[in-house]
Coordinates of C-alpha atoms in Angstrom, one line a residue:
Chain A
M224 CA -3.2 26.5 -22.5
I225 CA -4.3 23.3 -21.3
R226 CA -1.6 22.3 -18.4
L227 CA -3.6 19.2 -16.8
S228 CA -6.0 16.8 -18.6
A229 CA -7.6 13.9 -16.9
T230 CA -9.5 11.5 -19.0
G231 CA -12.0 8.7 -17.4
I232 CA -11.1 9.0 -13.8
A233 CA -13.4 6.6 -12.1
L234 CA -14.1 4.6 -9.0
P235 CA -16.9 2.1 -9.1
G236 CA -19.9 3.2 -6.7
R237 CA -18.0 6.4 -5.9
L238 CA -17.2 8.5 -9.3
G239 CA -18.4 7.9 -12.6
P240 CA -15.7 8.4 -15.5
T241 CA -14.9 12.1 -15.5
D242 CA -13.0 14.3 -17.8
I243 CA -11.4 17.5 -16.6
A244 CA -9.0 19.9 -18.4
L245 CA -7.5 22.4 -16.3
R246 CA -5.7 25.8 -18.1
A247 CA -2.6 27.3 -17.1
G248 CA -3.1 30.1 -14.6
E249 CA -6.7 29.2 -13.8
L250 CA -8.0 28.7 -10.4
T251 CA -10.9 26.1 -10.2
L252 CA -12.8 25.3 -6.9
L253 CA -14.4 22.1 -6.8
V254 CA -17.8 22.3 -4.5
G255 CA -20.0 19.4 -3.9
P256 CA -22.2 18.0 -0.8
N257 CA -20.3 15.5 1.9
G258 CA -19.8 12.0 -0.1
A259 CA -20.3 13.6 -3.8
G260 CA -16.7 12.5 -4.6
K261 CA -14.7 14.9 -4.6
T262 CA -11.7 13.6 -2.5
T263 CA -12.0 10.6 -5.0
L264 CA -11.9 12.6 -7.9
L265 CA -8.8 14.6 -6.5
R266 CA -7.1 11.2 -5.7
G267 CA -7.9 9.7 -9.0
M268 CA -6.4 12.9 -11.0
A269 CA -3.3 12.6 -8.8
R270 CA -3.3 8.8 -9.4
I271 CA -3.2 7.7 -6.0
G272 CA -5.4 4.6 -5.0
A273 CA -7.8 2.6 -7.0
A274 CA -9.2 4.9 -9.1
R275 CA -8.9 4.2 -13.0
G276 CA -8.2 6.6 -15.5
A277 CA -5.2 8.7 -16.7
C278 CA -3.8 12.2 -15.7
R279 CA -1.7 14.3 -18.0
I280 CA 0.3 17.1 -16.8
D281 CA 2.3 19.1 -19.3
G282 CA 1.8 16.2 -21.3
F283 CA 3.8 13.5 -18.8
D284 CA 1.6 10.4 -17.6
V285 CA 1.4 11.2 -13.9
G286 CA 0.8 7.6 -13.1
T287 CA 4.3 6.5 -14.7
L288 CA 6.4 9.8 -13.1
G289 CA 8.9 8.6 -10.6
P290 CA 9.4 10.5 -7.2
A291 CA 11.7 13.2 -8.3
N292 CA 9.6 14.0 -11.5
R293 CA 6.2 13.8 -10.1
A294 CA 6.7 16.2 -7.3
R295 CA 7.9 18.7 -10.0
H296 CA 4.8 18.5 -11.8
L297 CA 2.2 18.1 -9.2
G298 CA 1.6 19.4 -5.8
Y299 CA -0.9 17.3 -3.9
L300 CA -2.6 18.5 -0.3
P301 CA -4.4 15.5 1.2
A302 CA -7.7 16.3 3.5
S303 CA -6.1 14.8 6.3
R304 CA -4.3 16.9 8.6
D305 CA -2.9 14.1 10.8
M306 CA 0.9 13.8 11.4
D307 CA 2.5 10.6 13.1
W308 CA 6.1 11.3 13.7
P309 CA 7.5 14.5 15.8
L310 CA 8.9 16.2 12.7
T311 CA 9.4 19.9 12.8
A312 CA 7.7 22.3 10.5
R313 CA 10.7 22.7 8.4
D314 CA 12.2 18.9 8.0
L315 CA 8.3 18.5 7.0
I316 CA 8.5 20.8 4.2
A317 CA 12.3 19.5 3.4
L318 CA 11.0 15.9 2.9
G319 CA 8.4 17.1 0.2
Q320 CA 11.4 19.2 -1.4
I321 CA 13.2 17.9 -4.8
D322 CA 16.3 20.4 -4.6
P323 CA 17.3 20.9 -1.0
S324 CA 17.4 24.8 -0.2
K325 CA 17.2 26.0 3.2
E326 CA 16.3 29.7 1.9
A327 CA 13.5 28.4 -0.2
I328 CA 12.1 26.5 3.0
A329 CA 12.5 29.7 5.0
A330 CA 10.8 31.6 2.3
M331 CA 8.1 29.3 2.1
L332 CA 7.4 29.1 6.0
E333 CA 7.2 33.1 5.9
R334 CA 4.7 32.9 3.0
V335 CA 2.7 30.8 5.0
G336 CA 3.1 32.9 8.2
A337 CA 5.0 29.9 10.0
G338 CA 8.3 31.9 10.3
A339 CA 7.8 31.9 14.2
F340 CA 7.2 28.0 14.6
G341 CA 9.4 26.5 11.6
D342 CA 11.6 24.8 14.6
R343 CA 8.4 23.2 16.3
R344 CA 7.3 19.9 16.2
V345 CA 4.2 19.7 13.6
D346 CA 2.5 17.0 16.1
R347 CA 2.3 20.0 18.6
L348 CA 1.0 22.8 16.5
S349 CA -2.7 23.7 16.1
T350 CA -4.7 22.0 13.5
G351 CA -4.9 25.3 11.5
E352 CA -1.1 26.2 11.7
R353 CA -0.4 22.2 10.7
A354 CA -2.6 22.9 7.9
R355 CA -0.6 25.8 6.4
I356 CA 2.7 23.6 6.9
L357 CA 1.2 20.7 4.8
L358 CA 0.0 23.4 2.3
A359 CA 3.6 24.8 2.0
R360 CA 5.0 21.1 1.7
A361 CA 2.7 20.9 -1.3
L362 CA 4.0 24.2 -2.9
I363 CA 7.8 24.0 -2.1
N364 CA 8.5 22.4 -5.4
A365 CA 6.5 25.4 -7.5
P366 CA 5.0 22.1 -9.3
S367 CA 2.7 22.9 -12.7
A368 CA -0.2 21.7 -11.2
L369 CA -1.9 21.9 -7.9
L370 CA -4.9 19.6 -6.5
L371 CA -5.4 20.7 -3.1
D372 CA -8.0 19.1 -0.8
E373 CA -9.7 21.7 1.5
P374 CA -6.7 24.0 1.7
V375 CA -8.9 26.4 3.6
A376 CA -10.5 23.9 6.3
N377 CA -9.5 24.5 9.8
L378 CA -8.0 28.2 9.1
D379 CA -9.1 31.3 10.7
P380 CA -11.0 34.0 8.6
L381 CA -7.9 35.9 7.9
W382 CA -5.7 32.5 7.1
Q383 CA -8.8 31.2 4.6
L384 CA -8.0 34.6 2.8
R385 CA -4.6 34.5 2.8
V386 CA -4.3 31.1 1.6
L387 CA -6.6 31.8 -1.3
D388 CA -4.5 35.0 -2.2
I389 CA -1.5 32.1 -1.9
V390 CA -3.5 29.9 -4.3
K391 CA -4.5 32.5 -6.8
A392 CA -0.7 33.8 -6.9
E393 CA 0.2 30.0 -7.5
A394 CA -2.2 30.1 -10.9
R395 CA -0.7 33.5 -11.6
R396 CA 2.8 31.9 -11.8
G397 CA 1.3 29.6 -14.5
A398 CA 0.2 26.6 -12.4
A399 CA -3.1 24.9 -13.0
V400 CA -5.1 24.9 -9.6
L401 CA -7.8 22.7 -8.6
A402 CA -9.0 23.1 -4.9
T403 CA -12.2 21.8 -3.0
V404 CA -13.7 24.0 -0.7
H405 CA -17.2 23.9 1.4
D406 CA -17.5 27.9 1.6
L407 CA -19.9 28.3 -1.4
D408 CA -19.8 32.4 -0.7
L409 CA -15.9 32.2 -0.8
A410 CA -15.9 29.5 -3.9
R411 CA -18.2 32.3 -5.5
A412 CA -16.0 35.4 -4.6
H413 CA -12.3 33.9 -5.7
A414 CA -12.9 31.3 -8.5
A415 CA -12.5 32.1 -12.1
R416 CA -14.2 28.4 -12.9
I417 CA -16.3 26.1 -10.3
L418 CA -16.9 22.6 -10.9
V419 CA -19.8 21.2 -9.1
I420 CA -20.0 17.5 -8.0
A421 CA -23.0 15.5 -6.7
G422 CA -23.4 11.8 -6.7
G423 CA -19.9 10.7 -8.2
R424 CA -20.6 13.1 -11.7
I425 CA -19.9 16.6 -12.6
V426 CA -23.0 18.5 -12.5
A427 CA -22.0 22.1 -13.6
D428 CA -18.7 23.8 -14.9
G429 CA -18.1 27.4 -15.4
P430 CA -18.0 30.7 -13.8
P431 CA -19.4 31.3 -10.6
E432 CA -22.8 32.9 -11.7
T433 CA -24.0 29.8 -14.0
A434 CA -22.5 27.0 -12.2
L435 CA -23.8 28.0 -8.9
S436 CA -27.2 29.2 -9.8
D437 CA -30.2 28.7 -7.8
R438 CA -31.5 25.5 -9.6
I439 CA -28.1 23.8 -9.2
L440 CA -27.8 25.0 -5.5
A441 CA -31.3 23.5 -4.6
E442 CA -30.8 20.3 -6.5
T443 CA -27.3 19.3 -5.3
F444 CA -27.0 20.8 -1.8
G445 CA -30.4 21.2 -1.1
I446 CA -30.2 25.0 -0.3
A447 CA -31.3 28.3 -1.1
R448 CA -30.2 31.9 -0.9
S449 CA -32.2 33.8 1.8
G450 CA -30.6 37.6 1.9
D451 CA -27.1 37.3 3.1
G452 CA -27.4 33.9 4.2
W453 CA -28.6 30.4 3.1
V454 CA -31.7 28.3 4.1
I455 CA -32.7 25.0 3.6
A456 CA -34.4 24.8 0.2
Chain B
M93 CA 22.2 11.5 9.5
M94 CA 22.5 11.5 13.4
P95 CA 24.9 14.2 15.1
R96 CA 28.8 12.9 14.5
V97 CA 29.5 13.2 18.3
W98 CA 26.9 10.7 18.8
F99 CA 28.1 8.5 16.0
V100 CA 31.4 8.7 17.5
A101 CA 30.0 7.9 20.9
I102 CA 28.1 4.8 19.9
I103 CA 30.9 3.4 17.8
I104 CA 33.2 3.6 21.0
A105 CA 31.0 2.2 23.4
L106 CA 30.4 -0.7 20.5
L107 CA 34.1 -1.3 20.1
F108 CA 34.5 -1.6 24.0
A109 CA 31.5 -3.8 24.0
A110 CA 32.6 -6.1 21.7
G111 CA 36.3 -6.2 22.9
A112 CA 35.0 -7.0 26.4
S113 CA 32.8 -9.8 24.9
L114 CA 35.7 -11.3 23.1
L115 CA 38.2 -10.8 26.0
L116 CA 36.1 -11.3 29.4
P117 CA 37.1 -12.4 31.9
F118 CA 40.2 -10.9 31.4
E119 CA 42.4 -13.4 33.5
G120 CA 41.2 -16.1 31.3
L121 CA 42.0 -15.5 27.9
P122 CA 45.3 -13.5 28.2
R123 CA 46.8 -16.1 30.5
L124 CA 46.0 -18.8 27.8
I125 CA 47.8 -17.1 25.1
A126 CA 50.8 -17.0 27.1
S127 CA 50.5 -20.8 27.9
D128 CA 48.9 -22.3 25.1
P129 CA 48.4 -19.5 21.8
S130 CA 47.0 -22.4 19.9
L131 CA 44.1 -23.3 22.2
A132 CA 43.3 -19.4 22.8
T133 CA 43.2 -18.7 19.3
T134 CA 40.8 -21.8 18.7
I135 CA 38.7 -20.2 21.7
A136 CA 38.9 -16.8 20.6
I137 CA 37.9 -17.5 16.9
E138 CA 35.4 -20.9 17.2
I139 CA 33.9 -19.9 20.4
R140 CA 34.2 -16.2 21.3
L141 CA 34.2 -14.7 17.6
P142 CA 31.0 -16.0 16.8
R143 CA 29.2 -15.1 20.1
T144 CA 30.5 -11.7 19.8
A145 CA 29.6 -11.2 16.2
L146 CA 26.0 -12.7 16.4
A147 CA 25.6 -10.4 19.2
L148 CA 26.5 -7.2 17.4
F149 CA 24.7 -8.5 14.1
Y150 CA 21.5 -9.6 15.7
G151 CA 21.5 -6.5 17.7
A152 CA 21.7 -4.1 14.6
M153 CA 19.3 -6.4 13.0
L154 CA 16.7 -5.9 15.6
G155 CA 17.5 -2.2 15.9
G156 CA 17.3 -1.7 11.9
A157 CA 14.1 -3.9 11.5
G158 CA 12.3 -2.3 14.4
A159 CA 13.2 1.1 13.0
A160 CA 11.9 0.0 9.4
I161 CA 8.6 -1.7 10.9
Q162 CA 8.0 1.4 12.9
A163 CA 8.2 3.7 10.0
L164 CA 6.1 1.2 7.5
F165 CA 3.5 0.9 10.3
A166 CA 3.7 4.6 11.3
N167 CA 3.9 3.6 14.7
P168 CA 6.5 3.7 17.4
L169 CA 5.0 0.6 19.1
A170 CA 5.9 -1.6 16.4
S171 CA 8.8 -4.2 16.3
P172 CA 9.8 -7.4 15.2
D173 CA 8.8 -9.3 18.4
I174 CA 5.5 -7.1 19.2
T175 CA 4.5 -7.7 15.5
G176 CA 4.9 -11.5 16.1
A177 CA 7.6 -11.6 13.5
S178 CA 10.0 -13.1 15.7
G179 CA 7.7 -15.6 17.0
G180 CA 6.8 -16.9 13.5
A181 CA 10.5 -16.9 12.6
A182 CA 11.2 -19.3 15.8
L183 CA 8.2 -21.4 15.0
G184 CA 9.2 -21.7 11.5
A185 CA 12.6 -22.9 12.4
V186 CA 11.4 -25.1 15.1
V187 CA 9.1 -27.1 12.7
T188 CA 11.8 -27.1 9.9
G189 CA 14.6 -28.2 12.2
Y190 CA 12.6 -30.5 14.5
L191 CA 9.3 -32.1 12.9
F192 CA 10.6 -31.9 9.4
G193 CA 14.2 -32.8 10.4
F194 CA 16.2 -30.0 8.4
A195 CA 18.4 -29.1 11.2
G196 CA 21.2 -27.4 9.5
P197 CA 21.5 -23.7 9.5
F198 CA 20.6 -23.6 6.1
G199 CA 17.2 -25.5 6.6
L200 CA 16.6 -23.6 9.8
A201 CA 17.4 -20.2 8.6
T202 CA 14.9 -20.9 5.5
G203 CA 12.3 -22.2 7.8
G204 CA 12.8 -19.0 10.0
V205 CA 12.5 -16.7 6.9
I206 CA 9.3 -18.2 5.8
G207 CA 8.1 -18.2 9.5
A208 CA 8.4 -14.3 10.0
L209 CA 7.1 -13.6 6.3
L210 CA 3.9 -15.6 7.3
A211 CA 3.5 -13.7 10.4
L212 CA 4.2 -10.1 8.6
V213 CA 1.7 -10.7 6.3
L214 CA -0.9 -12.1 8.6
L215 CA -0.5 -9.0 10.8
L216 CA -0.5 -6.9 7.7
S217 CA -4.0 -8.4 6.5
L218 CA -5.4 -8.2 10.3
A219 CA -4.3 -5.0 11.1
G220 CA -3.7 -2.8 7.9
S221 CA -1.0 -0.9 7.0
H222 CA -1.8 2.3 8.8
A223 CA -3.2 0.7 12.0
E224 CA -4.2 2.1 15.1
T225 CA -2.0 1.2 17.7
A226 CA -4.7 -1.0 19.7
T227 CA -5.3 -3.0 16.5
L228 CA -1.7 -3.2 15.9
L229 CA -0.6 -4.6 19.5
L230 CA -3.9 -6.8 19.6
A231 CA -2.9 -8.7 16.4
G232 CA 0.5 -8.8 17.4
I233 CA -0.1 -10.1 20.6
A234 CA -2.3 -13.1 19.0
I235 CA 0.1 -13.7 16.5
S236 CA 2.6 -13.9 19.3
A237 CA 0.5 -16.1 21.3
V238 CA -0.4 -18.6 18.6
T239 CA 3.3 -18.9 17.4
S240 CA 4.8 -19.3 21.0
A241 CA 2.3 -21.9 21.7
L242 CA 2.9 -23.7 18.5
T243 CA 6.6 -23.7 19.1
T244 CA 6.2 -25.3 22.7
L245 CA 3.9 -27.6 20.9
S246 CA 6.3 -28.6 18.3
L247 CA 9.1 -29.0 20.3
A248 CA 7.0 -31.3 22.8
L249 CA 5.9 -33.5 19.8
A250 CA 9.4 -33.6 18.5
P251 CA 11.0 -36.8 17.7
S252 CA 13.8 -36.0 19.8
P253 CA 13.3 -36.4 23.6
F254 CA 15.5 -33.4 24.4
A255 CA 13.7 -31.0 22.1
F256 CA 11.4 -29.7 24.9
Y257 CA 14.4 -28.4 26.9
D258 CA 15.3 -26.2 23.6
A259 CA 12.2 -24.3 24.3
Y260 CA 13.9 -21.7 26.2
D261 CA 16.6 -20.8 24.0
W262 CA 13.9 -20.4 20.8
L263 CA 11.6 -18.3 23.1
M264 CA 14.3 -16.4 24.8
G265 CA 16.9 -16.5 22.4
S266 CA 20.5 -17.7 23.0
L267 CA 23.8 -16.8 21.6
V268 CA 25.7 -19.5 23.2
D269 CA 27.8 -22.2 21.7
R270 CA 27.0 -21.0 17.9
S271 CA 29.6 -22.4 15.3
R272 CA 31.2 -20.0 12.8
N273 CA 29.1 -22.0 10.0
Q274 CA 25.8 -21.0 12.0
A275 CA 26.7 -17.3 12.9
L276 CA 27.5 -17.0 9.0
F277 CA 24.0 -18.1 8.1
A278 CA 22.8 -15.1 10.3
I279 CA 24.9 -12.8 9.3
A280 CA 24.8 -13.0 5.5
P281 CA 21.2 -12.3 5.6
I282 CA 21.3 -9.5 8.2
L283 CA 23.9 -7.8 6.0
L284 CA 22.0 -8.1 3.0
S285 CA 18.4 -6.9 5.2
L286 CA 19.9 -4.1 6.5
I287 CA 22.0 -2.8 3.4
L288 CA 18.4 -3.2 1.5
L289 CA 16.6 -1.6 4.4
R290 CA 18.9 1.4 4.3
R291 CA 18.0 1.9 0.8
D292 CA 14.5 2.5 1.6
A293 CA 15.1 5.4 4.3
R294 CA 14.2 8.0 2.0
A295 CA 11.0 6.2 0.8
L296 CA 10.3 5.3 4.4
D297 CA 10.9 8.9 5.7
T298 CA 8.6 10.5 2.8
L299 CA 5.9 8.2 4.1
A300 CA 5.9 10.0 7.6
L301 CA 4.2 12.8 5.3
G302 CA 1.3 10.3 5.4
E303 CA 0.2 7.6 2.8
E304 CA -1.5 9.7 0.4
A305 CA 1.0 12.6 0.2
A306 CA 4.0 9.9 -0.3
A307 CA 1.7 8.4 -3.0
S308 CA 1.3 11.8 -4.6
M309 CA 4.9 12.0 -4.9
G310 CA 5.3 9.0 -6.8
Y311 CA 6.2 6.6 -4.2
D312 CA 4.4 3.1 -4.8
L313 CA 3.6 2.1 -1.6
R314 CA 2.3 -1.6 -2.0
T315 CA 5.9 -2.3 -3.7
L316 CA 7.7 -0.3 -0.7
Q317 CA 5.5 -2.3 2.0
R318 CA 6.0 -5.6 0.2
R319 CA 9.9 -5.0 0.2
V320 CA 10.3 -3.7 3.7
I321 CA 8.4 -7.1 4.6
V322 CA 10.2 -9.4 2.9
T323 CA 13.7 -7.7 3.6
V324 CA 12.8 -7.6 7.3
A325 CA 11.6 -11.4 7.3
V326 CA 14.8 -12.4 5.5
G327 CA 17.1 -10.8 8.1
I328 CA 15.0 -11.4 11.3
G329 CA 14.0 -15.1 10.2
A330 CA 17.8 -16.1 9.7
S331 CA 18.9 -14.3 12.6
V332 CA 15.9 -15.8 15.0
A333 CA 16.5 -19.3 13.5
I334 CA 20.0 -19.0 14.5
C335 CA 19.9 -17.3 18.0
G336 CA 16.1 -17.9 19.0
A337 CA 13.5 -14.6 19.6
V338 CA 15.0 -11.8 21.5
G339 CA 12.6 -9.2 22.5
F340 CA 12.1 -5.3 23.0
I341 CA 15.6 -4.1 21.3
G342 CA 13.8 -3.8 18.2
L343 CA 11.5 -1.5 20.1
V344 CA 13.9 0.3 22.2
A345 CA 16.5 1.0 19.6
P346 CA 14.7 2.8 17.1
V347 CA 12.9 5.2 19.8
F348 CA 16.5 6.6 20.7
A349 CA 17.7 6.4 17.2
R350 CA 14.8 8.8 16.3
R351 CA 16.1 11.1 19.0
L352 CA 19.3 11.6 17.1
T353 CA 17.4 11.8 13.6
R354 CA 15.2 14.9 14.4
G355 CA 12.3 12.5 14.4
H356 CA 12.8 11.1 10.8
P357 CA 11.8 7.3 10.9
G358 CA 13.4 6.4 7.8
R359 CA 16.8 7.6 8.3
A360 CA 16.7 6.1 11.7
I361 CA 17.4 2.9 10.4
G362 CA 21.1 3.0 10.3
P363 CA 21.4 4.7 13.9
A364 CA 19.1 2.2 15.3
A365 CA 20.9 -0.8 13.9
L366 CA 24.0 0.7 15.6
I367 CA 22.0 1.1 18.9
G368 CA 20.3 -2.4 18.7
A369 CA 24.2 -3.6 18.2
L370 CA 25.2 -1.8 21.7
L371 CA 22.2 -3.2 23.3
L372 CA 22.5 -6.6 22.8
T373 CA 26.3 -6.9 23.0
T374 CA 25.8 -5.0 26.3
A375 CA 22.9 -7.4 27.5
D376 CA 25.0 -10.4 26.4
L377 CA 27.9 -9.2 28.5
L378 CA 25.4 -9.2 31.6
V379 CA 24.3 -12.8 30.7
R380 CA 27.8 -13.7 31.5
A381 CA 27.7 -12.3 34.6
A382 CA 25.4 -14.9 35.8
P383 CA 26.8 -17.4 38.6
E384 CA 29.1 -20.1 37.2
G385 CA 27.3 -22.8 35.7
R386 CA 23.7 -21.2 35.5
I387 CA 22.5 -20.0 32.1
L388 CA 20.6 -16.7 31.9
P389 CA 18.7 -16.6 28.7
I390 CA 19.5 -13.4 26.7
G391 CA 15.9 -12.8 26.1
V392 CA 15.2 -12.5 29.8
V393 CA 17.9 -9.7 30.2
T394 CA 16.4 -7.8 27.4
A395 CA 12.9 -8.2 28.6
M396 CA 13.9 -6.8 32.2
L397 CA 15.3 -3.9 30.7
G398 CA 12.8 -3.2 27.9
A399 CA 9.5 -3.8 29.4
P400 CA 9.9 -1.2 32.1
F401 CA 10.8 1.1 28.7
F402 CA 8.0 -0.2 26.8
L403 CA 5.7 0.9 29.6
W404 CA 6.9 4.2 29.9
L405 CA 6.5 4.7 26.2
V406 CA 3.0 3.7 26.7
A407 CA 2.4 6.1 29.5
R408 CA 4.0 8.6 27.4
M409 CA 1.6 8.2 24.6
R410 CA -1.4 8.7 26.7
W411 CA 0.2 11.5 28.4
D412 CA 0.5 13.0 24.7
I413 CA -3.0 12.3 23.5
R414 CA -4.7 13.4 27.0
S415 CA -2.5 16.8 26.9

């Protein structure tokens, strides 16, 4: 079932007109070189900023949904981990929550391994700890679609895997999930579907074996496989 | 909201300050009530009440607007005076009143609102909505410098030979000898402004998650930004037009208020208004402690109390960055 359908997402100079459909229960990872347009695409799908186009989640036009409804349908994790105000982790998650529930926040804190620092100020947490709190904020309403900009950035190896598990669990619950990652091995191991973006357009879309073929890796990233690692192509 | 015990404590302190503001010195008014009740009533209603009410409401406006501006710019060092809004309002009022000749409270208030609005729009276009502290402060300093120079110049060029002596009132603020009518032209816009700002408290809190996260939750940031800036300009513009520019309360009150709202910048608007009212009323009591015949501008008192606090805030931010 198509859960999210974005059409004509475009930003002149950054991203050519792009159509994407995400199915319920599917984890799609978006990869591409720096400046390829990953964040622009995600922001455009979330209808943030100046990008043109339209995005529907469960048939609802994201751009016209008001604050209460939009957060039910869409969870968005921005790439920035900066916080301006000295809020506690618990309060930060509550700010993203539509139906206030302390129990739900406590459970979410446990889920992202933050039970011990729920009452600490987020501006005094490490970047990785803060990243998990911000992810928790995006997940707290159990939205039907998740657009996550680098959910595993800044995380240690264990938490990269745990966050991918969390994201996969979200997909199993029925959400459509699109997340950007830089680690191609991680992408290959965990995604059912991979989108490769380069120069502001999608150049490959499919299961890891085809989307991350040697030709595409060389053309878009300029790298090639060598044994267990990577070399410059 | 803030803890109830603090709320009650602030309200009690406010009542004491307002009561003292109405009655001090104690030997004066009570004795007059006994000897000449009608004169006492006239003094209380025509002189004391407008001054006390202006101190309460202007203080509340400065605190509330400071909290809203800080939330909007995501910066604890923003405030009506530092962003140049108060300076712009003073300039707008002076130009309207002294050069264009619309010296009634309505003319002054309108000029003040336009001046404050222009200053804030200029600041936003210079510094951007999520400015670095340095950019925000520099843009604010530049706007304040220009507006205070132009205010002084306008007063020097004004047809009235006494206009220049009013410069202190405009640049440093004064609550003395305002009529009930004048006070109403400040208080009505202040009430409107504070009510509207409180309605945006939740959206401004959400903005604490960052502009992108707030936008992804469906908050229209450009509309919010415009609405807050126009609302602040209405309240600050009208109150500065009646009382002149008073510094530092808009900076200090929100910092204390956020300690009562666990760091939430939006819901600090209400508490910041209460704390601002308390601070300005207290500052006005200090002004009245000046020696007989001397007039102490209220802005001097708030600056002497507020400037060290500002320095402490800057030092603490630096310390936070280094640690």
